Amino acid sequence: MCEPGQSEGGCRCHTGRMRGLVQPRLLLQLARKPAHGYELMDALDEGANGQAPDPGTLYRTLRGLEEDGLVRSTWDTEGAGPARRVYELTDQGIEFLHAWAVSIRGTRAQLDRFLAGYAEQFQNQTGG
């Protein structure tokens, strides 16, 4: 039996995994304000309970979002240090984020039904 937070290499369940939410989390962060990759990594790391994406996943996801027209990037050459790519959400990206929210609400409703059924089944057998 796996434990919450166990590395995914040793666990086949999806306990604690948030990989499938990288895309909508990035889109939501970019809806708040344009940002470069490092800022996005920090933002996704906050509150991720140890499930933040690795930098490779983050940049592959950003590249895919840009190829799909959901985000666009520009080079920020001002300030000290090397130029940085700054990402911003497009109008198409906003619509896609809305679609993600609808999908997540549906998934949440399914999860709520599962948890209610689980609680009903086991409320007297376990502590939770």
GROMACS .gro file of C-alpha atoms in nm, residues 35-38 73-87:
model
   19
   35ALA     CA    1   0.566   3.638  -1.578
   36HIS     CA    2   0.892   3.471  -1.669
   37GLY     CA    3   0.959   3.104  -1.605
   38TYR     CA    4   1.133   3.147  -1.272
   73SER     CA    5   0.616   3.530  -2.503
   74THR     CA    6   0.844   3.826  -2.550
   75TRP     CA    7   1.202   3.884  -2.449
   76ASP     CA    8   1.265   4.120  -2.158
   77THR     CA    9   1.606   4.274  -2.226
   78GLU     CA   10   1.581   4.555  -1.971
   79GLY     CA   11   1.760   4.543  -1.640
   80ALA     CA   12   2.073   4.364  -1.533
   81GLY     CA   13   2.146   4.009  -1.632
   82PRO     CA   14   2.056   3.806  -1.936
   83ALA     CA   15   1.736   3.853  -2.134
   84ARG     CA   16   1.438   3.661  -1.999
   85ARG     CA   17   1.134   3.529  -2.181
   86VAL     CA   18   0.813   3.674  -2.035
   87TYR     CA   19   0.490   3.483  -2.091
   0.00000   0.00000   0.00000
